[in-house]
Coordinates of C-alpha atoms and ligand atoms in Angstrom, one line a residue:
M774 CA -15.9 -38.5 -14.2
G775 CA -14.5 -39.3 -17.7
E776 CA -17.9 -40.6 -18.8
I777 CA -19.7 -37.5 -17.6
D778 CA -17.1 -35.3 -19.3
R779 CA -17.6 -37.0 -22.6
L780 CA -21.3 -36.2 -22.3
G781 CA -20.4 -32.6 -21.8
A782 CA -21.8 -32.4 -18.2
A783 CA -20.1 -30.5 -15.4
P784 CA -17.1 -32.4 -13.9
W785 CA -17.7 -34.1 -10.5
E786 CA -15.8 -31.7 -8.2
Y787 CA -16.4 -30.3 -4.8
A788 CA -17.8 -26.8 -4.8
P789 CA -16.3 -24.4 -2.3
A790 CA -17.9 -24.7 1.1
P791 CA -16.4 -21.8 3.1
E792 CA -17.1 -21.3 6.8
S793 CA -17.8 -17.6 7.5
R794 CA -14.7 -15.6 8.4
E795 CA -17.0 -13.1 10.0
L796 CA -17.7 -15.4 13.0
V797 CA -14.7 -14.1 14.7
R798 CA -13.5 -10.5 14.9
F799 CA -10.0 -10.2 16.4
R800 CA -9.0 -7.0 18.1
E801 CA -6.2 -5.1 16.5
R802 CA -4.0 -5.7 19.5
Y803 CA -4.1 -8.0 22.6
G804 CA -2.5 -7.3 25.9
L805 CA -1.8 -10.0 28.5
A806 CA -4.6 -11.5 30.6
I807 CA -3.4 -10.9 34.1
G808 CA -5.5 -10.6 37.3
G809 CA -8.8 -10.8 35.2
E810 CA -7.8 -7.8 33.0
M811 CA -6.2 -7.3 29.6
V812 CA -3.1 -5.3 30.4
D813 CA -0.4 -3.8 28.2
P814 CA 3.0 -5.6 28.5
R815 CA 5.6 -3.9 30.7
S816 CA 8.1 -5.1 28.2
G817 CA 6.5 -2.6 25.7
T818 CA 6.9 -5.1 22.8
W819 CA 4.4 -6.7 20.5
F820 CA 4.5 -9.2 17.7
T821 CA 2.1 -10.1 14.9
S822 CA 0.2 -13.4 14.7
V823 CA -0.4 -14.3 11.1
S824 CA -2.6 -16.8 9.3
P825 CA -0.3 -19.5 8.0
A826 CA -2.7 -20.1 5.1
T827 CA -2.5 -16.6 3.7
E828 CA 0.3 -14.9 5.7
E829 CA -2.3 -12.2 6.4
P830 CA -1.7 -10.5 9.8
L831 CA -4.5 -11.3 12.2
A832 CA -3.6 -9.3 15.4
E833 CA -0.8 -7.8 17.4
V834 CA 0.0 -9.8 20.5
A835 CA 2.1 -8.8 23.6
Q836 CA 5.6 -10.2 24.1
A837 CA 5.7 -10.8 27.8
G838 CA 9.0 -10.2 29.5
P839 CA 10.2 -11.2 33.0
E840 CA 8.3 -8.3 34.7
D841 CA 5.1 -9.4 33.0
V842 CA 5.6 -13.0 34.0
D843 CA 6.3 -11.8 37.6
A844 CA 3.0 -9.8 37.6
A845 CA 1.1 -12.9 36.3
V846 CA 2.6 -15.2 38.9
G847 CA 1.8 -12.6 41.6
A848 CA -1.8 -12.4 40.4
A849 CA -2.2 -16.2 40.4
R850 CA -0.7 -16.4 43.9
E851 CA -3.1 -13.8 45.2
A852 CA -6.1 -15.5 43.6
F853 CA -5.0 -18.9 44.9
E854 CA -4.6 -17.7 48.5
D855 CA -7.5 -15.3 48.5
G856 CA -10.4 -17.6 47.9
W857 CA -9.8 -20.0 45.1
S858 CA -8.1 -22.8 47.0
T859 CA -10.5 -22.5 49.9
M860 CA -13.7 -22.1 47.9
R861 CA -16.1 -24.9 48.5
S862 CA -15.2 -27.5 45.9
A863 CA -18.7 -27.8 44.6
E864 CA -18.6 -24.1 43.9
R865 CA -15.3 -24.5 42.0
A866 CA -16.9 -27.3 40.0
K867 CA -19.7 -24.9 38.9
V868 CA -17.2 -22.4 37.6
I869 CA -15.4 -25.1 35.6
F870 CA -18.8 -26.4 34.3
R871 CA -19.6 -22.9 33.2
I872 CA -16.4 -22.7 31.2
A873 CA -17.4 -25.9 29.4
R874 CA -20.8 -24.6 28.6
I875 CA -19.5 -21.3 27.2
L876 CA -16.9 -23.2 25.1
Q877 CA -19.8 -25.1 23.6
E878 CA -21.8 -21.9 23.0
R879 CA -18.9 -20.1 21.4
S880 CA -17.6 -23.2 19.6
R881 CA -18.2 -22.0 16.1
E882 CA -16.4 -18.7 16.7
L883 CA -13.5 -20.5 18.5
A884 CA -13.2 -23.1 15.7
V885 CA -12.9 -20.4 13.1
A886 CA -10.3 -18.6 15.2
E887 CA -8.3 -21.8 15.7
S888 CA -8.3 -22.6 12.0
L889 CA -7.3 -19.0 11.1
D890 CA -4.5 -18.7 13.5
G891 CA -3.1 -22.3 13.3
G892 CA -4.0 -23.4 9.7
K893 CA -5.9 -26.6 10.6
P894 CA -9.0 -27.6 8.6
I895 CA -12.2 -26.2 10.0
K896 CA -13.8 -29.7 10.0
E897 CA -11.1 -30.7 12.5
S898 CA -11.3 -27.7 14.8
R899 CA -15.1 -27.8 14.6
D900 CA -15.5 -31.6 15.2
V901 CA -12.4 -32.5 17.2
D902 CA -10.6 -29.6 19.0
L903 CA -13.7 -27.7 20.2
P904 CA -15.9 -30.7 21.4
L905 CA -12.9 -32.3 23.1
A906 CA -11.8 -29.1 24.8
A907 CA -15.3 -28.6 26.2
A908 CA -15.4 -32.3 27.2
H909 CA -12.3 -31.9 29.2
F910 CA -13.8 -29.1 31.2
F911 CA -17.0 -31.0 31.8
Y912 CA -15.1 -34.1 32.8
Y913 CA -12.8 -32.3 35.3
A914 CA -15.7 -30.2 36.7
G915 CA -17.1 -33.6 37.8
W916 CA -13.9 -34.4 39.7
A917 CA -13.6 -31.1 41.5
D918 CA -15.6 -32.0 44.5
K919 CA -14.6 -35.7 44.6
L920 CA -10.9 -35.5 45.1
E921 CA -11.1 -37.2 48.5
Y922 CA -12.8 -40.1 46.7
A923 CA -10.3 -40.2 43.9
F924 CA -7.4 -40.5 46.4
P925 CA -8.8 -41.9 49.6
N926 CA -6.8 -41.3 52.8
R927 CA -4.1 -39.4 50.9
R928 CA -5.3 -35.8 51.8
P929 CA -5.1 -34.3 48.3
A930 CA -4.3 -30.6 48.2
P931 CA -3.4 -28.2 45.3
H932 CA 0.2 -27.2 44.6
G933 CA -0.6 -23.5 44.3
V934 CA 0.5 -21.7 41.1
A935 CA 0.8 -24.0 38.1
A936 CA 3.0 -22.8 35.2
Q937 CA 1.8 -24.3 31.9
I938 CA 3.5 -24.1 28.5
I939 CA 1.8 -25.4 25.4
P940 CA 2.6 -25.9 21.7
W941 CA 0.9 -24.8 18.5
N942 CA -0.6 -28.0 17.1
F943 CA -3.8 -28.1 19.3
P944 CA -3.8 -24.6 21.0
L945 CA -7.2 -24.6 22.7
L946 CA -7.2 -28.4 23.3
M947 CA -3.8 -28.4 25.0
L948 CA -5.0 -25.4 27.0
A949 CA -8.0 -27.5 28.1
W950 CA -5.9 -30.5 28.9
K951 CA -3.8 -28.3 31.2
V952 CA -6.2 -25.8 32.7
A953 CA -9.2 -28.1 33.4
P954 CA -7.4 -30.5 35.8
A955 CA -5.4 -27.7 37.4
L956 CA -8.5 -25.7 38.3
A957 CA -10.4 -28.8 39.4
C958 CA -7.7 -29.5 41.9
G959 CA -7.8 -25.9 43.2
N960 CA -4.6 -24.4 41.6
A961 CA -4.3 -21.0 39.9
V962 CA -2.6 -21.0 36.5
V963 CA -0.2 -19.0 34.4
L964 CA -0.4 -20.3 30.8
K965 CA 2.0 -19.5 27.9
P966 CA 0.6 -20.4 24.5
A967 CA 2.9 -20.9 21.5
E968 CA 4.1 -17.9 19.7
T969 CA 2.4 -18.8 16.4
T970 CA -1.0 -19.6 17.9
P971 CA -1.8 -17.3 20.8
L972 CA -5.3 -16.1 19.7
T973 CA -7.6 -18.8 21.1
A974 CA -5.9 -18.6 24.5
L975 CA -6.6 -14.9 24.5
L976 CA -10.2 -15.5 23.5
F977 CA -10.3 -18.1 26.3
A978 CA -9.4 -15.3 28.8
D979 CA -12.8 -13.8 27.7
V980 CA -14.5 -17.1 28.2
C981 CA -13.2 -17.1 31.8
R982 CA -14.5 -13.6 32.3
Q983 CA -18.0 -14.7 31.1
A984 CA -17.8 -17.8 33.3
E985 CA -17.0 -15.6 36.3
V986 CA -13.7 -17.3 37.0
P987 CA -12.3 -15.2 39.9
P988 CA -9.7 -12.7 38.7
G989 CA -6.2 -14.1 38.7
V990 CA -7.2 -17.7 38.7
V991 CA -6.3 -18.0 35.0
N992 CA -3.6 -15.8 33.6
I993 CA -2.3 -15.9 30.0
V994 CA 1.1 -14.6 29.1
T995 CA 1.9 -14.5 25.4
G996 CA 5.4 -14.4 23.9
D997 CA 8.2 -16.6 22.4
G998 CA 10.4 -19.2 24.1
S999 CA 12.0 -16.5 26.3
T1000 CA 8.6 -15.9 28.0
G1001 CA 8.3 -19.7 28.6
A1002 CA 11.8 -19.7 30.1
A1003 CA 11.1 -16.7 32.3
L1004 CA 8.0 -18.5 33.6
V1005 CA 10.0 -21.7 34.3
D1006 CA 12.7 -19.7 36.1
H1007 CA 10.3 -17.7 38.3
A1008 CA 10.7 -18.6 42.0
G1009 CA 7.0 -18.2 42.7
I1010 CA 5.7 -21.2 40.8
D1011 CA 4.8 -24.5 42.4
K1012 CA 4.3 -26.8 39.4
V1013 CA 5.3 -26.9 35.7
A1014 CA 3.4 -28.7 33.0
F1015 CA 4.9 -28.6 29.5
T1016 CA 3.9 -30.0 26.1
G1017 CA 6.3 -29.5 23.1
S1018 CA 9.6 -30.7 21.8
T1019 CA 11.8 -33.2 23.6
E1020 CA 14.7 -30.7 23.3
V1021 CA 12.8 -27.9 25.2
G1022 CA 11.4 -30.5 27.6
K1023 CA 14.9 -31.5 28.6
E1024 CA 16.0 -27.9 28.9
I1025 CA 13.1 -27.2 31.3
Q1026 CA 14.0 -30.3 33.3
R1027 CA 17.6 -29.0 33.6
R1028 CA 16.3 -25.6 34.8
L1029 CA 14.1 -27.1 37.4
A1030 CA 16.7 -29.5 38.8
G1031 CA 17.1 -29.1 42.5
R1032 CA 14.2 -26.7 43.0
G1033 CA 11.7 -29.2 44.2
V1034 CA 9.1 -28.0 41.6
P1035 CA 7.1 -31.0 40.3
L1036 CA 7.1 -31.4 36.5
T1037 CA 5.1 -33.2 33.8
L1038 CA 6.4 -33.4 30.3
E1039 CA 4.4 -34.4 27.2
L1040 CA 7.0 -34.5 24.4
G1041 CA 7.4 -35.9 20.9
G1042 CA 6.7 -39.3 19.3
K1043 CA 7.5 -41.5 16.3
A1044 CA 4.6 -43.9 16.6
A1045 CA 4.4 -47.2 14.7
N1046 CA 1.1 -47.9 13.1
I1047 CA 1.3 -51.7 12.6
V1048 CA -0.8 -53.4 9.9
F1049 CA -1.1 -57.2 9.9
D1050 CA -2.2 -59.2 6.8
D1051 CA -5.5 -60.4 8.4
C1052 CA -6.8 -56.9 9.0
A1053 CA -9.8 -55.2 7.3
L1054 CA -7.6 -53.6 4.7
D1055 CA -9.8 -50.6 3.6
Q1056 CA -10.5 -49.8 7.3
A1057 CA -6.7 -49.8 7.9
V1058 CA -6.2 -47.5 5.0
E1059 CA -8.6 -45.0 6.6
G1060 CA -6.8 -45.4 9.9
I1061 CA -3.4 -44.8 8.3
V1062 CA -4.8 -41.6 6.6
N1063 CA -6.2 -40.4 9.9
G1064 CA -3.0 -41.4 11.7
I1065 CA -0.6 -39.3 9.6
W1066 CA -2.7 -36.6 7.8
F1067 CA -4.9 -35.5 10.6
N1068 CA -3.9 -32.0 11.5
Q1069 CA -1.2 -32.0 8.7
G1070 CA 0.7 -34.5 10.8
H1071 CA 1.4 -31.9 13.5
V1072 CA 0.5 -34.5 16.1
C1073 CA 2.8 -35.8 18.8
C1074 CA 1.1 -39.2 18.6
A1075 CA 0.9 -39.3 14.8
G1076 CA 1.3 -42.7 13.2
S1077 CA 4.3 -41.5 11.3
R1078 CA 5.9 -44.9 10.8
L1079 CA 3.8 -47.4 9.0
L1080 CA 4.9 -51.0 9.7
V1081 CA 3.1 -53.3 7.2
Q1082 CA 3.3 -57.0 7.0
E1083 CA 5.3 -57.9 3.9
S1084 CA 2.7 -60.2 2.3
I1085 CA 0.2 -57.3 1.9
A1086 CA 2.6 -54.4 1.5
E1087 CA 2.2 -53.9 -2.2
Q1088 CA -1.6 -54.1 -2.1
L1089 CA -1.9 -51.8 0.9
I1090 CA 0.5 -49.2 -0.5
G1091 CA -1.4 -49.2 -3.8
K1092 CA -4.6 -48.6 -2.0
L1093 CA -3.0 -45.9 0.2
K1094 CA -1.6 -44.0 -2.8
R1095 CA -5.0 -44.1 -4.5
R1096 CA -6.6 -42.7 -1.4
M1097 CA -4.0 -40.0 -1.1
G1098 CA -5.1 -38.7 -4.5
T1099 CA -8.5 -37.9 -3.0
L1100 CA -7.2 -35.8 -0.1
R1101 CA -8.1 -32.2 -0.5
V1102 CA -5.3 -29.8 0.4
G1103 CA -6.2 -26.1 0.8
D1104 CA -8.2 -23.3 2.5
P1105 CA -8.5 -24.3 6.2
L1106 CA -11.9 -22.5 6.3
D1107 CA -13.3 -24.7 3.6
K1108 CA -15.5 -27.4 5.1
N1109 CA -14.3 -30.0 2.5
T1110 CA -10.6 -29.5 3.2
D1111 CA -8.7 -32.5 4.6
I1112 CA -5.2 -31.0 4.9
G1113 CA -4.8 -27.4 5.8
A1114 CA -1.7 -25.1 6.1
I1115 CA 1.6 -25.9 7.8
N1116 CA 1.7 -24.0 11.0
S1117 CA 4.7 -21.8 10.3
R1118 CA 7.4 -21.1 7.8
Q1119 CA 9.9 -22.5 10.3
Q1120 CA 8.0 -25.8 10.5
L1121 CA 7.7 -26.0 6.7
E1122 CA 11.5 -25.6 6.4
R1123 CA 12.0 -28.4 9.0
I1124 CA 9.7 -30.7 7.0
R1125 CA 11.5 -29.9 3.7
E1126 CA 14.8 -30.5 5.3
L1127 CA 13.8 -33.9 6.6
V1128 CA 12.2 -34.9 3.3
A1129 CA 15.4 -34.0 1.5
S1130 CA 17.3 -36.2 3.9
G1131 CA 15.0 -39.1 3.1
Q1132 CA 15.6 -38.7 -0.6
E1133 CA 19.4 -38.4 -0.1
E1134 CA 19.5 -41.5 2.1
G1135 CA 17.8 -43.5 -0.6
A1136 CA 14.0 -43.8 0.2
E1137 CA 11.4 -43.6 -2.6
I1138 CA 9.1 -40.7 -2.4
F1139 CA 5.5 -40.5 -3.5
Q1140 CA 3.3 -37.3 -3.6
P1141 CA -0.1 -37.2 -5.4
A1142 CA -0.6 -34.5 -7.9
C1143 CA -2.2 -31.6 -6.0
A1144 CA -2.2 -27.9 -6.6
L1145 CA -1.0 -25.9 -3.6
P1146 CA -2.1 -22.3 -2.9
E1147 CA 0.5 -19.7 -3.9
R1148 CA 0.6 -17.8 -0.7
G1149 CA 1.0 -19.3 2.8
F1150 CA 2.8 -22.4 4.0
W1151 CA 1.9 -25.7 2.4
Y1152 CA 3.1 -29.3 2.0
P1153 CA 1.5 -32.1 0.1
P1154 CA 0.7 -35.5 1.6
T1155 CA 3.9 -37.6 1.2
V1156 CA 4.8 -41.3 1.5
F1157 CA 8.3 -42.7 1.6
T1158 CA 8.8 -46.4 0.8
S1159 CA 12.1 -48.4 0.9
V1160 CA 12.9 -46.8 4.2
A1161 CA 15.6 -48.3 6.4
Q1162 CA 15.3 -48.0 10.2
S1163 CA 18.5 -46.0 10.3
Y1164 CA 17.2 -43.2 8.1
R1165 CA 16.4 -39.9 9.8
I1166 CA 12.8 -40.0 8.4
A1167 CA 12.4 -43.3 10.4
Q1168 CA 14.0 -41.9 13.6
E1169 CA 13.2 -38.2 13.9
E1170 CA 9.8 -36.5 14.5
I1171 CA 9.0 -34.8 11.2
F1172 CA 5.7 -33.2 12.6
G1173 CA 4.3 -32.9 9.1
P1174 CA 2.2 -34.8 6.5
V1175 CA 5.0 -37.3 5.8
L1176 CA 4.7 -41.1 6.3
S1177 CA 7.6 -43.5 6.3
V1178 CA 6.8 -47.1 5.4
L1179 CA 8.7 -50.1 6.7
T1180 CA 7.8 -53.8 6.4
F1181 CA 8.0 -56.8 8.7
R1182 CA 7.3 -60.6 8.5
T1183 CA 6.5 -61.8 12.0
P1184 CA 4.8 -60.2 15.1
E1185 CA 8.1 -60.4 16.9
E1186 CA 9.8 -58.4 14.2
A1187 CA 7.0 -55.8 14.3
V1188 CA 7.5 -55.3 18.0
E1189 CA 11.2 -55.1 17.6
K1190 CA 11.0 -52.4 14.9
A1191 CA 8.1 -50.5 16.6
N1192 CA 10.2 -50.2 19.8
N1193 CA 13.3 -49.2 18.0
T1194 CA 12.9 -45.5 18.8
A1195 CA 13.9 -43.1 21.5
Y1196 CA 10.2 -42.2 21.9
G1197 CA 7.3 -44.1 23.5
L1198 CA 4.1 -42.2 23.1
S1199 CA 1.6 -44.2 21.0
A1200 CA 1.1 -47.1 18.6
G1201 CA -1.6 -48.6 16.4
V1202 CA -2.3 -52.3 15.7
W1203 CA -4.6 -53.5 12.9
T1204 CA -5.6 -57.1 13.0
E1205 CA -8.7 -59.2 13.2
K1206 CA -7.3 -61.3 16.1
G1207 CA -8.1 -60.1 19.6
S1208 CA -5.4 -62.3 21.1
R1209 CA -2.8 -60.7 18.8
I1210 CA -3.9 -57.2 19.9
L1211 CA -3.4 -58.1 23.5
W1212 CA 0.0 -59.8 22.7
M1213 CA 1.2 -56.7 20.9
A1214 CA -0.1 -54.2 23.4
E1215 CA 1.8 -56.0 26.2
R1216 CA 5.0 -55.7 24.3
L1217 CA 4.8 -52.2 22.7
K1218 CA 6.7 -49.6 24.6
A1219 CA 4.1 -46.8 24.2
G1220 CA 1.8 -44.9 26.5
V1221 CA -1.2 -45.5 24.3
V1222 CA -1.9 -48.4 22.0
W1223 CA -4.9 -48.1 19.7
A1224 CA -6.4 -51.2 18.1
N1225 CA -8.2 -51.1 14.8
T1226 CA -8.5 -47.3 15.2
Y1227 CA -6.2 -44.4 15.6
N1228 CA -6.1 -40.9 17.2
R1229 CA -9.1 -41.6 19.5
F1230 CA -9.3 -39.3 22.6
D1231 CA -11.5 -39.2 25.6
P1232 CA -11.1 -37.0 28.6
A1233 CA -11.6 -40.1 30.9
S1234 CA -8.6 -41.8 29.4
P1235 CA -5.0 -41.0 30.5
F1236 CA -2.6 -40.0 27.8
G1237 CA 1.2 -39.7 28.0
G1238 CA 4.5 -41.4 27.2
Y1239 CA 7.7 -42.8 28.4
K1240 CA 11.3 -42.8 27.4
E1241 CA 11.9 -39.5 25.5
S1242 CA 8.2 -38.9 25.1
G1243 CA 8.0 -37.6 28.7
F1244 CA 6.4 -38.5 31.9
G1245 CA 3.1 -37.8 33.8
R1246 CA -0.4 -38.4 32.4
E1247 CA -3.0 -36.0 31.2
G1248 CA -6.7 -37.0 31.2
G1249 CA -8.6 -39.3 33.5
R1250 CA -8.2 -39.6 37.2
H1251 CA -4.4 -40.0 36.6
G1252 CA -4.5 -36.4 35.2
L1253 CA -5.5 -35.0 38.6
E1254 CA -2.4 -36.4 40.2
A1255 CA -0.1 -34.0 38.4
Y1256 CA -1.9 -31.1 40.1
L1257 CA -2.1 -32.4 43.7
R1258 CA 0.2 -32.9 46.6
F1259 CA -0.6 -35.6 49.1
D1260 CA 0.7 -34.2 52.4
G1261 CA -2.5 -32.5 53.5
G1262 CA -1.3 -29.2 51.9
R1263 CA 1.6 -28.5 54.2
R1264 CA 4.3 -26.5 52.3
G1265 CA 7.8 -27.7 52.7
Ligands
LIG1179 P1 8.9 -26.0 21.3 O1 9.1 -27.2 22.2 O2 9.9 -25.1 21.1 O3 7.6 -25.2 21.8 C1 6.6 -25.6 22.7 C2 6.3 -24.5 23.7 O4 7.5 -24.2 24.5 C3 6.0 -23.1 23.0 O5 5.1 -22.4 23.8 C4 7.4 -22.5 23.0 O6 7.3 -21.1 22.8 C5 7.9 -22.8 24.4 N1 9.3 -22.7 24.6 C6 10.3 -22.7 23.6 N2 11.5 -22.6 24.2 C7 11.3 -22.6 25.6 C8 12.2 -22.6 26.7 N3 13.5 -22.5 26.6 N4 11.6 -22.6 27.9 C9 10.3 -22.6 28.1 N5 9.4 -22.7 27.0 C10 9.9 -22.7 25.8 O7 8.4 -26.6 19.9 P2 8.6 -25.9 18.5 O8 7.4 -25.0 18.3 O9 9.9 -25.2 18.4 O10 8.6 -27.1 17.5 C11 9.8 -27.8 17.2 C12 9.6 -29.3 17.0 O11 9.1 -29.8 18.3 C13 8.5 -29.6 16.0 O12 9.1 -29.7 14.8 C14 8.1 -31.0 16.6 O13 8.9 -32.0 16.1 C15 8.2 -30.8 18.0 N6 6.9 -30.5 18.7 C16 6.3 -31.5 19.4 C17 5.1 -31.2 20.0 C18 4.4 -32.3 20.7 O14 3.2 -32.1 21.1 N7 5.0 -33.3 21.1 C19 4.4 -29.9 19.9 C20 5.2 -28.9 19.2 C21 6.4 -29.2 18.6 P3 7.3 -20.5 21.3 O15 6.2 -21.0 20.6 O16 7.2 -19.1 21.5 O17 8.7 -20.9 20.8

C-alpha cells in the first residue's frame, strides 16, 4: 500500500458493498402468531425492536402475557389433536419440505432481516444462518415418515405441545433447530424468540402460512423473560426445549421439577481451541479467527480459550495479531464486514465488565486499531495474553469478541486445562497427527470436538453438551428423541 501511495495512486481499500436494505419491509407493528393468525396481545403492551448497529427502531412487537401464552398453548393443543398428530406422516413431511423450500426462496430477505435485527454480518446470515436453517428443515422432513425405522420396536409418538425458548445469537437457526424436529415428530409448538431478535421468527410465521402449515401447529409468542417463564409455567405443555444462559436453564429446571415435563437444555460454553506445535500454523490462525470472531463471539460453542503449545506461542500470537488487524468491523449489511454489531447494550456492558476484570486481574490486552461507528453497540476484536486459569476471563462465558490465551507444554496438560471448566460443549484440536486427534477427543469433556477446523455444523450431526452446558442433543437422529415418547403414545 505504501508503494502505491508514494506513486499517488488510490489506496488499496475495500469499497462499500452494501446489501439492499429494501429487500425486507417490516410492518410497523407485529402481533402474536397464534392459531395461524396475527393477533393483538391481550396484554395490550408492545415493545420496540431496534437495530443494534444504528439503534434505529425497526418495528413494534407484542409483549405476550400469561393470557396470550394460554391462547397460544390452547391453539397448539387444538392443532395437535385435530389432525396434525394423526396426519399421514408422508403428508407431514411434505409440509416441512415446503418450509425448507420457502426459506431458500426467501433467503435474501430473511438474511437482511436477521442482520438488521441482530447485528450479525450479512455474509454470515446469508452463507451460514439461512442455508443451515433450510438444511435443518430438509433433513427433518426426511425423517418424518421414518420414525419407526429410526427407533425400531419402540413405538415412537409425539409429546403434544412443545414449548421452545430461544436466544438472540442465531434467531432463525435456533428456531430451525427446535421447530424442524418437533414438527417431524408430530408435535405442535409454541416458540418464544429472544426479546432483542423477534423479527425473523415473526417472518417465519408468514413462511408457515405460505407453506400451508395447518393453523396452530406453529405459534410464536414474543416478549421478554417473563413470557418465557409464563410458557414454562403453563400446565398445558408437554415438553420444554431451551437454549440460552446456564442461569436461566437452571431456573427452568427448577420450575419443571416434579411436573414430569421432559426438558432439553442447550446452555453456555467456554471451549478450548487447542493448538499443537506440529499443526499447519496459518490454517490454525484462520480456525482461531473463525472460532472466536464468528458472529462477534456470540456463540455458545465459541473457541473462547485458546490453548497454545508453549514452543509456538510467540509465533502464533504474532500471526494472530497481524490477522486481527485485517478484520473489518462495521455495518452488518456491508458484504465485506467480518465483525458486526454487539447484539444489545446490555450485552455490550457485560463484555466491557468482563474485559475490565481481565485487566484488573493482570492479563495483557491487545486490540488492533480500528474505527468503530459512533452510533450503535460495538466492540473491537480483543485478545488477552498472560491469562491465568483462575481469571474470570478464563472461566466465564464472555459471549463477545474476546479471546483468552493460555499455554501448555504436553498433551496431558492441554487436556487438564481444557477440562478445567464448569462447561462441556465443544473443543477444537489442531495437529497433523491423526492419532493425537483421537487421543485428545477421547479425553476432552465436550459434546463436540472439531479437528483442524472449527464451528462446522451439519443437520445430520448431533450437537449438545454436558456438565453446565446442558443435556439432550439437537440435530441428527438423536435430535428426534427429544420430541418423542416411547410408550406408544399413551398419556400418563
Ligand atoms: P437468557 O438465557 O436470559 O435468554 C435466553 C432466552 O430465555 C430468551 O428468549 C429469554 O428471553 C428467555 N428467558 C429469560 N428469562 C427466562 C425465564 N426466567 N424463563 C424462561 N425464559 C426466559 O440469555 P441472555 O439474553 O440474558 O444472555 C445472558 C448471557 O447468557 C450471555 O451473556 C451469554 O453468556 C449467555 N447466553 C448463552 C447462549 C447460548 O447459546 N449458550 C445464548 C444466549 C445467551 P429475553 O430475550 O426476553 O430475555
